[in-house]
Amino acid sequence: MRGILISPAQIPLLILCEDPNPLLFDQTLAAWGACSPQALEGLSKEQISQGQIAGSLETQQPIQGLLVLSRREAGQIQADYPPALNPAAIESSSPAYAAERLTVQVTLQILKVRAGRSHLFHAASLGLPAHQQQGSADQPLPALALVAPSGTGKTTATRFLGQQLSYLSDETALIDPSSLLITPYPKPLSIIEDESQPKVQYNPADLGLLPAHPQESYRLEHLVILNRVKDQQVAPSCRRLDLASALFALILQTSGVQEMPQGLGELAALINRLGGAIEVTYSEISQTLPLFKDLLTGRLDLETRQDSYRFEPSSHYQQGLDRGERFYQRAAGSQGLEIGEDYLISSKGQLNRVSLIGWDIWSALSQPLGGRALYQVMKDLYGQVPHQDFKATLEAMEKAHLIESVYGLEG
């Protein structure tokens, strides 16, 4: 069998072509050209299972993922290879569909490895080319992440801006929480050419983009939220968002927040560290290049913003609740932020704005409380509280997965 060894975002992966279609192999090799692919011949299942791969990667790390292009059943493929390789089957009877699914699966493998250890944004990332950098050449180059939901112009923006700025990725920004260094992920661009067909996968260089040089490093300087106006012509403009608005714009475009015990707090800290998130409003991406260059070079006089907040992390509960009594507790993995008069709770990847009483209920549940004890806490805070209103608030919060009720099983 033939294979392709790649190391996107410094994570070694093996693409195994069980399907003998030479066109599929050649197109895959070409599409992933920006990730320095290595073509391998004569691979066997035994070699792959035992890690005996003929070829080497700069990282010298063991394979962390296996993606198999095959017409066999997924269950058969997963039974053939060790679970440690995270084998993923990609149905290959349609080369165009297989190419699209491969790009998705590679990204999922990367997110699986980096979740909980990095800030992960569904975003394009672009940097200032080295020849435009002023100052010390040994410093990381400035970069920005362009955040936007799928289908709102992010890939179009990348195709245009990436011909003038260094291309790091068009959909996944991987950021080290400490250094803010961005790990380049120069994946193929997924372009819609026919609404009824899979997206076509293009090597970035074939579209005229400028992939970052392997010896260059990039540091995140700005989190940019794209606001494309379609129904009228507007001149490009930018503004800082308040912290609560920035979180609502970013939370659905992040991965791994729930996997990090203080993920919501770390996201808020990142936004403040960057001086606040920036919303860029525009109609035509071709008009925005001067603005983005000014952002990257520091020539844009944009006031920074840092909003104070109080963070409440996820709670961990102990056994030993009274048998049979109903207790309330924070929903597993939920986290909260108090920002002035805004009270935000994240749960299951969603961000919710709650009332003051809702926040006080959730805050009080740093340890499980029975209904009567929790009601007494609210009476101590607010005086007489109508029991029906209290009960309705609990039900609404439980329905929104902000809190949950449990019954004691141990005496």
mmCIF file of C-alpha atoms in Angstrom:
data_model
loop_
_atom_site.group_PDB
_atom_site.id
_atom_site.type_symbol
_atom_site.label_atom_id
_atom_site.label_comp_id
_atom_site.label_asym_id
_atom_site.label_seq_id
_atom_site.Cartn_x
_atom_site.Cartn_y
_atom_site.Cartn_z
ATOM 1 C CA MET A 1 0.000 0.000 0.000
ATOM 2 C CA ARG A 2 0.981 3.613 -0.496
ATOM 3 C CA GLY A 3 0.913 6.294 2.148
ATOM 4 C CA ILE A 4 1.536 9.984 2.701
ATOM 5 C CA LEU A 5 3.266 11.188 5.841
ATOM 6 C CA ILE A 6 2.369 14.726 6.910
ATOM 7 C CA SER A 7 2.948 16.780 10.061
ATOM 8 C CA PRO A 8 0.286 19.508 10.101
ATOM 9 C CA ALA A 9 0.535 21.703 13.195
ATOM 10 C CA GLN A 10 3.547 19.575 14.215
ATOM 11 C CA ILE A 11 1.366 16.484 14.693
ATOM 12 C CA PRO A 12 2.596 13.462 12.672
ATOM 13 C CA LEU A 13 -0.209 11.757 10.732
ATOM 14 C CA LEU A 14 -0.219 8.969 8.176
ATOM 15 C CA ILE A 15 -2.649 9.018 5.262
ATOM 16 C CA LEU A 16 -2.923 5.417 4.085
ATOM 17 C CA CYS A 17 -4.262 4.755 0.584
ATOM 18 C CA GLU A 18 -5.857 1.328 0.661
ATOM 19 C CA ASP A 19 -7.754 2.435 -2.436
ATOM 20 C CA PRO A 20 -5.335 1.801 -5.351
ATOM 21 C CA ASN A 21 -6.730 4.687 -7.435
ATOM 22 C CA PRO A 22 -3.532 6.566 -8.509
ATOM 23 C CA LEU A 23 -5.503 9.777 -9.155
ATOM 24 C CA LEU A 24 -6.706 9.853 -5.541
ATOM 25 C CA PHE A 25 -3.136 9.445 -4.281
ATOM 26 C CA ASP A 26 -1.688 12.098 -6.586
ATOM 27 C CA GLN A 27 -4.419 14.629 -5.832
ATOM 28 C CA THR A 28 -3.995 14.092 -2.082
ATOM 29 C CA LEU A 29 -0.237 14.530 -2.337
ATOM 30 C CA ALA A 30 -0.684 17.759 -4.290
ATOM 31 C CA ALA A 31 -3.417 19.230 -2.066
ATOM 32 C CA TRP A 32 -1.307 18.764 1.092
ATOM 33 C CA GLY A 33 1.833 20.157 -0.557
ATOM 34 C CA ALA A 34 2.161 23.009 1.967
ATOM 35 C CA CYS A 35 2.545 20.465 4.787
ATOM 36 C CA SER A 36 5.745 18.929 3.280
ATOM 37 C CA PRO A 37 4.173 15.516 2.541
ATOM 38 C CA GLN A 38 6.357 12.424 2.150
ATOM 39 C CA ALA A 39 5.182 9.703 -0.243
ATOM 40 C CA LEU A 40 5.722 6.183 1.060
ATOM 41 C CA GLU A 41 5.571 2.931 -0.901
ATOM 42 C CA GLY A 42 5.099 -0.703 0.022
ATOM 43 C CA LEU A 43 3.452 -0.222 3.412
ATOM 44 C CA SER A 44 1.881 -3.201 5.175
ATOM 45 C CA LYS A 45 -0.672 -3.362 7.967
ATOM 46 C CA GLU A 46 1.912 -5.009 10.200
ATOM 47 C CA GLN A 47 4.447 -2.220 9.666
ATOM 48 C CA ILE A 48 1.874 0.440 10.439
ATOM 49 C CA SER A 49 0.536 -1.357 13.527
ATOM 50 C CA GLN A 50 4.056 -1.793 14.893
ATOM 51 C CA GLY A 51 5.135 1.738 14.052
ATOM 52 C CA GLN A 52 7.728 0.578 11.520
ATOM 53 C CA ILE A 53 7.200 3.345 8.977
ATOM 54 C CA ALA A 54 9.843 3.879 6.300
ATOM 55 C CA GLY A 55 10.247 7.643 6.301
ATOM 56 C CA SER A 56 10.966 10.350 8.795
ATOM 57 C CA LEU A 57 9.527 13.611 9.968
ATOM 58 C CA GLU A 58 11.391 16.619 11.273
ATOM 59 C CA THR A 59 9.688 16.195 14.633
ATOM 60 C CA GLN A 60 10.897 12.595 14.997
ATOM 61 C CA GLN A 61 7.663 11.870 16.878
ATOM 62 C CA PRO A 62 5.629 8.668 16.595
ATOM 63 C CA ILE A 63 2.540 8.690 14.397
ATOM 64 C CA GLN A 64 -0.365 10.200 16.328
ATOM 65 C CA GLY A 65 -3.128 9.540 13.836
ATOM 66 C CA LEU A 66 -4.013 7.243 10.940
ATOM 67 C CA LEU A 67 -6.401 8.227 8.148
ATOM 68 C CA VAL A 68 -7.336 5.402 5.802
ATOM 69 C CA LEU A 69 -8.703 6.052 2.296
ATOM 70 C CA SER A 70 -10.570 2.844 1.572
ATOM 71 C CA ARG A 71 -13.767 1.302 0.255
ATOM 72 C CA ARG A 72 -13.937 -1.088 3.194
ATOM 73 C CA GLU A 73 -16.304 -0.778 6.139
ATOM 74 C CA ALA A 74 -15.160 1.589 8.879
ATOM 75 C CA GLY A 75 -15.534 -1.151 11.501
ATOM 76 C CA GLN A 76 -13.156 -3.427 9.591
ATOM 77 C CA ILE A 77 -10.519 -0.707 9.357
ATOM 78 C CA GLN A 78 -10.732 0.192 13.017
ATOM 79 C CA ALA A 79 -10.400 -3.495 13.932
ATOM 80 C CA ASP A 80 -7.232 -3.809 11.811
ATOM 81 C CA TYR A 81 -5.203 -1.051 13.496
ATOM 82 C CA PRO A 82 -4.318 -0.214 17.120
ATOM 83 C CA PRO A 83 -6.649 2.255 18.889
ATOM 84 C CA ALA A 84 -3.563 4.287 19.837
ATOM 85 C CA LEU A 85 -3.311 5.364 16.179
ATOM 86 C CA ASN A 86 -6.853 6.823 16.278
ATOM 87 C CA PRO A 87 -7.697 5.148 12.944
ATOM 88 C CA ALA A 88 -10.285 7.054 10.897
ATOM 89 C CA ALA A 89 -11.878 5.489 7.823
ATOM 90 C CA ILE A 90 -12.632 7.707 4.808
ATOM 91 C CA GLU A 91 -14.856 6.194 2.139
ATOM 92 C CA SER A 92 -12.944 6.609 -1.124
ATOM 93 C CA SER A 93 -15.262 5.521 -3.916
ATOM 94 C CA SER A 94 -15.777 9.228 -4.750
ATOM 95 C CA PRO A 95 -12.346 10.932 -4.883
ATOM 96 C CA ALA A 96 -13.870 14.408 -4.535
ATOM 97 C CA TYR A 97 -15.879 13.442 -1.458
ATOM 98 C CA ALA A 98 -12.892 11.585 0.011
ATOM 99 C CA ALA A 99 -10.673 14.646 -0.438
ATOM 100 C CA GLU A 100 -13.151 16.850 1.407
ATOM 101 C CA ARG A 101 -13.625 14.352 4.243
ATOM 102 C CA LEU A 102 -9.863 13.882 4.563
ATOM 103 C CA THR A 103 -9.363 17.592 5.231
ATOM 104 C CA VAL A 104 -12.087 17.507 7.873
ATOM 105 C CA GLN A 105 -10.639 14.390 9.529
ATOM 106 C CA VAL A 106 -7.096 15.776 9.637
ATOM 107 C CA THR A 107 -8.434 18.878 11.393
ATOM 108 C CA LEU A 108 -10.386 16.731 13.872
ATOM 109 C CA GLN A 109 -7.245 14.716 14.643
ATOM 110 C CA ILE A 110 -5.363 17.938 15.372
ATOM 111 C CA LEU A 111 -8.124 19.296 17.586
ATOM 112 C CA LYS A 112 -8.245 16.009 19.495
ATOM 113 C CA VAL A 113 -4.526 16.216 20.277
ATOM 114 C CA ARG A 114 -4.460 19.934 21.114
ATOM 115 C CA ALA A 115 -7.802 20.271 22.951
ATOM 116 C CA GLY A 116 -7.271 21.362 26.529
ATOM 117 C CA ARG A 117 -3.695 22.474 25.851
ATOM 118 C CA SER A 118 -4.174 25.324 23.363
ATOM 119 C CA HIS A 119 -6.569 28.076 22.455
ATOM 120 C CA LEU A 120 -8.358 26.658 19.412
ATOM 121 C CA PHE A 121 -10.351 28.965 17.154
ATOM 122 C CA HIS A 122 -12.377 28.243 14.057
ATOM 123 C CA ALA A 123 -10.523 31.056 12.349
ATOM 124 C CA ALA A 124 -8.176 31.995 9.564
ATOM 125 C CA SER A 125 -4.750 33.098 10.728
ATOM 126 C CA LEU A 126 -2.453 35.400 8.795
ATOM 127 C CA GLY A 127 0.859 37.017 9.662
ATOM 128 C CA LEU A 128 3.056 39.892 8.586
ATOM 129 C CA PRO A 129 5.637 38.703 6.009
ATOM 130 C CA ALA A 130 9.220 38.810 7.288
ATOM 131 C CA HIS A 131 10.300 41.396 4.702
ATOM 132 C CA GLN A 132 7.714 43.841 6.069
ATOM 133 C CA GLN A 133 8.798 43.438 9.692
ATOM 134 C CA GLN A 134 10.489 46.360 11.379
ATOM 135 C CA GLY A 135 12.834 45.867 14.323
ATOM 136 C CA SER A 136 14.663 42.744 15.504
ATOM 137 C CA ALA A 137 14.628 39.860 13.048
ATOM 138 C CA ASP A 138 14.737 37.239 15.816
ATOM 139 C CA GLN A 139 11.375 38.293 17.300
ATOM 140 C CA PRO A 140 8.152 36.443 16.402
ATOM 141 C CA LEU A 141 6.251 38.063 13.572
ATOM 142 C CA PRO A 142 2.854 39.608 14.420
ATOM 143 C CA ALA A 143 -0.244 37.681 13.352
ATOM 144 C CA LEU A 144 -3.999 37.921 13.636
ATOM 145 C CA ALA A 145 -6.865 35.453 13.761
ATOM 146 C CA LEU A 146 -9.950 36.172 11.657
ATOM 147 C CA VAL A 147 -12.964 34.638 13.373
ATOM 148 C CA ALA A 148 -16.301 34.127 11.637
ATOM 149 C CA PRO A 149 -18.959 31.413 11.315
ATOM 150 C CA SER A 150 -18.758 29.063 8.343
ATOM 151 C CA GLY A 151 -20.183 30.470 5.132
ATOM 152 C CA THR A 152 -19.693 34.141 6.023
ATOM 153 C CA GLY A 153 -16.659 34.940 3.878
ATOM 154 C CA LYS A 154 -13.687 33.694 5.904
ATOM 155 C CA THR A 155 -12.203 31.561 3.117
ATOM 156 C CA THR A 156 -12.730 34.376 0.604
ATOM 157 C CA ALA A 157 -10.913 36.721 2.969
ATOM 158 C CA THR A 158 -8.069 34.225 3.308
ATOM 159 C CA ARG A 159 -7.726 33.813 -0.459
ATOM 160 C CA PHE A 160 -7.331 37.554 -0.940
ATOM 161 C CA LEU A 161 -5.344 38.539 2.149
ATOM 162 C CA GLY A 162 -3.135 35.438 1.970
ATOM 163 C CA GLN A 163 -1.585 36.706 -1.269
ATOM 164 C CA GLN A 164 -0.164 39.710 0.600
ATOM 165 C CA LEU A 165 0.190 38.331 4.131
ATOM 166 C CA SER A 166 1.721 35.054 5.329
ATOM 167 C CA TYR A 167 -0.813 32.224 5.234
ATOM 168 C CA LEU A 168 -0.938 30.220 8.490
ATOM 169 C CA SER A 169 -4.359 28.575 8.174
ATOM 170 C CA ASP A 170 -7.766 29.253 6.702
ATOM 171 C CA GLU A 171 -9.943 27.701 9.392
ATOM 172 C CA THR A 172 -8.029 26.580 12.492
ATOM 173 C CA ALA A 173 -5.911 28.861 14.668
ATOM 174 C CA LEU A 174 -3.863 26.994 17.271
ATOM 175 C CA ILE A 175 -2.468 29.341 19.912
ATOM 176 C CA ASP A 176 -0.165 28.588 22.837
ATOM 177 C CA PRO A 177 -1.798 30.045 25.991
ATOM 178 C CA SER A 178 1.519 31.180 27.480
ATOM 179 C CA SER A 179 3.545 32.550 24.562
ATOM 180 C CA LEU A 180 0.619 33.291 22.203
ATOM 181 C CA LEU A 181 2.660 31.681 19.417
ATOM 182 C CA ILE A 182 0.520 30.371 16.562
ATOM 183 C CA THR A 183 1.257 26.914 15.209
ATOM 184 C CA PRO A 184 0.899 27.137 11.407
ATOM 185 C CA TYR A 185 -1.579 24.713 9.867
ATOM 186 C CA PRO A 186 -1.342 25.335 6.095
ATOM 187 C CA LYS A 187 -4.110 22.922 5.169
ATOM 188 C CA PRO A 188 -5.650 22.851 1.694
ATOM 189 C CA LEU A 189 -8.254 25.531 1.085
ATOM 190 C CA SER A 190 -11.730 24.053 0.709
ATOM 191 C CA ILE A 191 -13.412 25.955 -2.130
ATOM 192 C CA ILE A 192 -17.073 25.726 -3.178
ATOM 193 C CA GLU A 193 -17.139 25.548 -6.973
ATOM 194 C CA ASP A 194 -20.477 23.770 -7.346
ATOM 195 C CA GLU A 195 -23.117 23.885 -4.601
ATOM 196 C CA SER A 196 -24.167 20.327 -5.457
ATOM 197 C CA GLN A 197 -20.626 18.910 -5.229
ATOM 198 C CA PRO A 198 -18.059 18.515 -2.434
ATOM 199 C CA LYS A 199 -15.681 21.396 -1.803
ATOM 200 C CA VAL A 200 -12.551 21.248 -3.960
ATOM 201 C CA GLN A 201 -9.255 21.007 -2.048
ATOM 202 C CA TYR A 202 -6.463 23.313 -3.261
ATOM 203 C CA ASN A 203 -2.829 23.550 -2.283
ATOM 204 C CA PRO A 204 -2.520 27.145 -0.937
ATOM 205 C CA ALA A 205 0.440 27.824 -3.237
ATOM 206 C CA ASP A 206 -1.693 26.974 -6.287
ATOM 207 C CA LEU A 207 -4.014 29.833 -5.324
ATOM 208 C CA GLY A 208 -1.150 32.297 -4.996
ATOM 209 C CA LEU A 209 -1.062 32.270 -1.193
ATOM 210 C CA LEU A 210 2.189 32.784 0.728
ATOM 211 C CA PRO A 211 2.642 29.921 3.216
ATOM 212 C CA ALA A 212 4.761 30.844 6.235
ATOM 213 C CA HIS A 213 8.419 29.829 6.102
ATOM 214 C CA PRO A 214 9.146 26.887 8.474
ATOM 215 C CA GLN A 215 11.852 28.909 10.241
ATOM 216 C CA GLU A 216 9.538 31.830 11.003
ATOM 217 C CA SER A 217 7.435 32.077 14.159
ATOM 218 C CA TYR A 218 4.243 34.079 14.587
ATOM 219 C CA ARG A 219 2.642 35.576 17.673
ATOM 220 C CA LEU A 220 -1.036 36.418 17.966
ATOM 221 C CA GLU A 221 -1.500 40.184 18.259
ATOM 222 C CA HIS A 222 -5.197 40.586 17.434
ATOM 223 C CA LEU A 223 -8.404 38.575 17.617
ATOM 224 C CA VAL A 224 -10.560 39.905 14.772
ATOM 225 C CA ILE A 225 -14.264 39.172 14.385
ATOM 226 C CA LEU A 226 -15.349 39.594 10.775
ATOM 227 C CA ASN A 227 -18.623 41.443 10.196
ATOM 228 C CA ARG A 228 -19.382 41.330 6.481
ATOM 229 C CA VAL A 229 -22.212 43.593 5.294
ATOM 230 C CA LYS A 230 -23.779 42.055 2.184
ATOM 231 C CA ASP A 231 -26.746 44.279 1.386
ATOM 232 C CA GLN A 232 -24.954 47.635 1.147
ATOM 233 C CA GLN A 233 -21.553 49.146 0.483
ATOM 234 C CA VAL A 234 -19.689 50.274 3.599
ATOM 235 C CA ALA A 235 -16.120 51.430 4.020
ATOM 236 C CA PRO A 236 -13.964 49.116 6.174
ATOM 237 C CA SER A 237 -13.953 50.112 9.839
ATOM 238 C CA CYS A 238 -12.995 48.558 13.135
ATOM 239 C CA ARG A 239 -13.857 48.903 16.810
ATOM 240 C CA ARG A 240 -13.083 47.213 20.108
ATOM 241 C CA LEU A 241 -15.838 45.084 21.578
ATOM 242 C CA ASP A 242 -16.684 44.946 25.263
ATOM 243 C CA LEU A 243 -15.672 41.659 26.881
ATOM 244 C CA ALA A 244 -19.184 40.186 27.083
ATOM 245 C CA SER A 245 -19.919 40.927 23.409
ATOM 246 C CA ALA A 246 -16.546 39.482 22.396
ATOM 247 C CA LEU A 247 -17.204 36.266 24.321
ATOM 248 C CA PHE A 248 -20.606 35.783 22.688
ATOM 249 C CA ALA A 249 -19.020 36.313 19.259
ATOM 250 C CA LEU A 250 -16.135 33.925 19.952
ATOM 251 C CA ILE A 251 -17.515 31.110 22.089
ATOM 252 C CA LEU A 252 -19.177 29.203 19.230
ATOM 253 C CA GLN A 253 -15.994 29.530 17.169
ATOM 254 C CA THR A 254 -13.748 27.902 19.767
ATOM 255 C CA SER A 255 -12.916 24.282 20.506
ATOM 256 C CA GLY A 256 -11.730 22.893 23.802
ATOM 257 C CA VAL A 257 -13.129 25.533 26.187
ATOM 258 C CA GLN A 258 -15.182 22.889 27.981
ATOM 259 C CA GLU A 259 -12.162 20.552 28.142
ATOM 260 C CA MET A 260 -10.162 23.173 30.051
ATOM 261 C CA PRO A 261 -11.141 23.497 33.753
ATOM 262 C CA GLN A 262 -10.797 27.283 33.450
ATOM 263 C CA GLY A 263 -11.425 27.540 29.709
ATOM 264 C CA LEU A 264 -13.924 30.405 29.842
ATOM 265 C CA GLY A 265 -11.694 32.346 32.215
ATOM 266 C CA GLU A 266 -8.651 31.742 30.030
ATOM 267 C CA LEU A 267 -10.568 32.945 26.970
ATOM 268 C CA ALA A 268 -11.543 36.127 28.815
ATOM 269 C CA ALA A 269 -7.930 36.588 29.948
ATOM 270 C CA LEU A 270 -6.705 36.141 26.357
ATOM 271 C CA ILE A 271 -9.112 38.802 25.085
ATOM 272 C CA ASN A 272 -7.953 41.255 27.753
ATOM 273 C CA ARG A 273 -4.296 40.387 27.152
ATOM 274 C CA LEU A 274 -4.727 41.409 23.509
ATOM 275 C CA GLY A 275 -6.347 44.689 24.495
ATOM 276 C CA GLY A 276 -9.820 43.508 23.545
ATOM 277 C CA ALA A 277 -11.264 41.743 20.513
ATOM 278 C CA ILE A 278 -11.704 43.797 17.342
ATOM 279 C CA GLU A 279 -14.773 43.779 15.105
ATOM 280 C CA VAL A 280 -13.972 44.631 11.487
ATOM 281 C CA THR A 281 -16.985 45.687 9.418
ATOM 282 C CA TYR A 282 -16.668 45.633 5.626
ATOM 283 C CA SER A 283 -18.457 44.890 2.368
ATOM 284 C CA GLU A 284 -15.580 44.050 0.030
ATOM 285 C CA ILE A 285 -12.578 42.172 1.411
ATOM 286 C CA SER A 286 -10.401 43.731 -1.292
ATOM 287 C CA GLN A 287 -10.779 47.077 0.508
ATOM 288 C CA THR A 288 -9.560 45.813 3.879
ATOM 289 C CA LEU A 289 -5.884 45.101 3.136
ATOM 290 C CA PRO A 290 -4.590 48.539 4.267
ATOM 291 C CA LEU A 291 -6.529 48.196 7.529
ATOM 292 C CA PHE A 292 -5.103 44.741 8.304
ATOM 293 C CA LYS A 293 -1.583 45.827 7.413
ATOM 294 C CA ASP A 294 -1.931 48.802 9.745
ATOM 295 C CA LEU A 295 -3.152 46.475 12.498
ATOM 296 C CA LEU A 296 -0.165 44.155 12.067
ATOM 297 C CA THR A 297 2.405 46.938 11.887
ATOM 298 C CA GLY A 298 0.967 48.889 14.820
ATOM 299 C CA ARG A 299 0.159 51.920 12.706
ATOM 300 C CA LEU A 300 -3.560 51.821 13.492
ATOM 301 C CA ASP A 301 -4.350 54.043 16.456
ATOM 302 C CA LEU A 302 -6.963 51.862 18.125
ATOM 303 C CA GLU A 303 -7.495 52.277 21.854
ATOM 304 C CA THR A 304 -7.058 49.071 23.854
ATOM 305 C CA ARG A 305 -9.699 47.772 26.238
ATOM 306 C CA GLN A 306 -9.575 45.603 29.357
ATOM 307 C CA ASP A 307 -12.776 44.801 31.244
ATOM 308 C CA SER A 308 -12.540 43.497 34.805
ATOM 309 C CA TYR A 309 -14.380 40.282 35.641
ATOM 310 C CA ARG A 310 -14.777 37.560 38.256
ATOM 311 C CA PHE A 311 -14.417 33.973 37.113
ATOM 312 C CA GLU A 312 -16.075 30.922 38.680
ATOM 313 C CA PRO A 313 -14.512 27.612 37.532
ATOM 314 C CA SER A 314 -16.111 24.217 37.145
ATOM 315 C CA SER A 315 -16.988 22.502 40.418
ATOM 316 C CA HIS A 316 -16.053 18.998 41.494
ATOM 317 C CA TYR A 317 -18.457 17.234 43.786
ATOM 318 C CA GLN A 318 -17.947 14.637 46.481
ATOM 319 C CA GLN A 319 -20.055 11.612 47.274
ATOM 320 C CA GLY A 320 -21.922 11.294 50.550
ATOM 321 C CA LEU A 321 -25.223 13.075 49.821
ATOM 322 C CA ASP A 322 -28.105 12.163 52.103
ATOM 323 C CA ARG A 323 -29.935 9.138 50.766
ATOM 324 C CA GLY A 324 -33.049 9.965 48.766
ATOM 325 C CA GLU A 325 -32.876 13.761 49.081
ATOM 326 C CA ARG A 326 -32.903 15.876 45.929
ATOM 327 C CA PHE A 327 -29.857 18.076 45.539
ATOM 328 C CA TYR A 328 -29.000 20.798 43.041
ATOM 329 C CA GLN A 329 -25.509 21.376 41.662
ATOM 330 C CA ARG A 330 -23.778 23.228 38.838
ATOM 331 C CA ALA A 331 -24.014 21.394 35.526
ATOM 332 C CA ALA A 332 -20.884 19.374 34.828
ATOM 333 C CA GLY A 333 -18.260 21.527 33.101
ATOM 334 C CA SER A 334 -20.230 24.761 33.475
ATOM 335 C CA GLN A 335 -18.178 27.905 34.130
ATOM 336 C CA GLY A 336 -19.182 31.472 34.919
ATOM 337 C CA LEU A 337 -18.086 35.077 34.517
ATOM 338 C CA GLU A 338 -19.372 38.164 36.286
ATOM 339 C CA ILE A 339 -18.555 41.222 34.144
ATOM 340 C CA GLY A 340 -20.031 44.339 35.711
ATOM 341 C CA GLU A 341 -23.781 43.779 35.495
ATOM 342 C CA ASP A 342 -23.418 40.963 32.960
ATOM 343 C CA TYR A 343 -23.642 37.419 34.319
ATOM 344 C CA LEU A 344 -22.501 34.730 31.890
ATOM 345 C CA ILE A 345 -22.472 30.950 32.269
ATOM 346 C CA SER A 346 -21.031 28.559 29.698
ATOM 347 C CA SER A 347 -22.304 25.005 29.452
ATOM 348 C CA LYS A 348 -21.981 22.419 26.693
ATOM 349 C CA GLY A 349 -20.200 24.931 24.462
ATOM 350 C CA GLN A 350 -22.988 27.522 24.743
ATOM 351 C CA LEU A 351 -22.757 30.885 26.501
ATOM 352 C CA ASN A 352 -25.810 32.064 28.412
ATOM 353 C CA ARG A 353 -26.626 35.458 29.928
ATOM 354 C CA VAL A 354 -28.548 35.013 33.191
ATOM 355 C CA SER A 355 -30.278 37.318 35.663
ATOM 356 C CA LEU A 356 -28.717 38.327 38.966
ATOM 357 C CA ILE A 357 -30.797 35.797 40.873
ATOM 358 C CA GLY A 358 -29.845 33.106 38.355
ATOM 359 C CA TRP A 359 -26.182 33.985 38.868
ATOM 360 C CA ASP A 360 -26.552 33.899 42.652
ATOM 361 C CA ILE A 361 -28.206 30.468 42.466
ATOM 362 C CA TRP A 362 -25.447 29.098 40.269
ATOM 363 C CA SER A 363 -22.714 30.696 42.425
ATOM 364 C CA ALA A 364 -24.234 29.249 45.605
ATOM 365 C CA LEU A 365 -23.932 25.757 44.137
ATOM 366 C CA SER A 366 -20.152 25.574 44.503
ATOM 367 C CA GLN A 367 -21.202 22.527 46.538
ATOM 368 C CA PRO A 368 -24.468 20.592 46.126
ATOM 369 C CA LEU A 369 -27.392 21.962 48.116
ATOM 370 C CA GLY A 370 -30.822 20.575 48.784
ATOM 371 C CA GLY A 371 -33.795 22.580 47.601
ATOM 372 C CA ARG A 372 -34.652 23.883 51.069
ATOM 373 C CA ALA A 373 -31.064 24.893 51.822
ATOM 374 C CA LEU A 374 -30.733 26.664 48.462
ATOM 375 C CA TYR A 375 -34.048 28.468 49.026
ATOM 376 C CA GLN A 376 -32.768 29.645 52.401
ATOM 377 C CA VAL A 377 -29.593 31.022 50.753
ATOM 378 C CA MET A 378 -31.766 33.070 48.392
ATOM 379 C CA LYS A 379 -33.923 34.326 51.284
ATOM 380 C CA ASP A 380 -30.774 35.405 53.123
ATOM 381 C CA LEU A 381 -29.721 37.385 50.026
ATOM 382 C CA TYR A 382 -33.050 38.856 48.925
ATOM 383 C CA GLY A 383 -35.392 38.608 51.885
ATOM 384 C CA GLN A 384 -38.731 36.979 51.194
ATOM 385 C CA VAL A 385 -38.618 35.186 47.809
ATOM 386 C CA PRO A 386 -41.864 33.826 46.296
ATOM 387 C CA HIS A 387 -41.416 30.073 46.254
ATOM 388 C CA GLN A 388 -43.089 29.719 42.858
ATOM 389 C CA ASP A 389 -40.631 32.213 41.294
ATOM 390 C CA PHE A 390 -37.715 30.374 42.884
ATOM 391 C CA LYS A 391 -38.960 27.026 41.583
ATOM 392 C CA ALA A 392 -39.538 28.452 38.070
ATOM 393 C CA THR A 393 -35.989 29.840 37.988
ATOM 394 C CA LEU A 394 -34.556 26.449 38.989
ATOM 395 C CA GLU A 395 -36.568 24.692 36.280
ATOM 396 C CA ALA A 396 -35.461 27.184 33.614
ATOM 397 C CA MET A 397 -31.804 26.864 34.613
ATOM 398 C CA GLU A 398 -32.016 23.088 34.639
ATOM 399 C CA LYS A 399 -33.651 23.094 31.200
ATOM 400 C CA ALA A 400 -30.798 25.289 29.909
ATOM 401 C CA HIS A 401 -28.255 22.797 31.345
ATOM 402 C CA LEU A 402 -26.804 25.387 33.724
ATOM 403 C CA ILE A 403 -27.629 23.367 36.831
ATOM 404 C CA GLU A 404 -28.722 19.786 37.392
ATOM 405 C CA SER A 405 -30.552 17.909 40.115
ATOM 406 C CA VAL A 406 -29.334 14.660 41.628
ATOM 407 C CA TYR A 407 -30.529 12.327 44.352
ATOM 408 C CA GLY A 408 -28.294 11.164 47.165
ATOM 409 C CA LEU A 409 -27.358 7.507 46.874
ATOM 410 C CA GLU A 410 -25.163 7.137 49.946
ATOM 411 C CA GLY A 411 -25.834 7.634 53.601
#
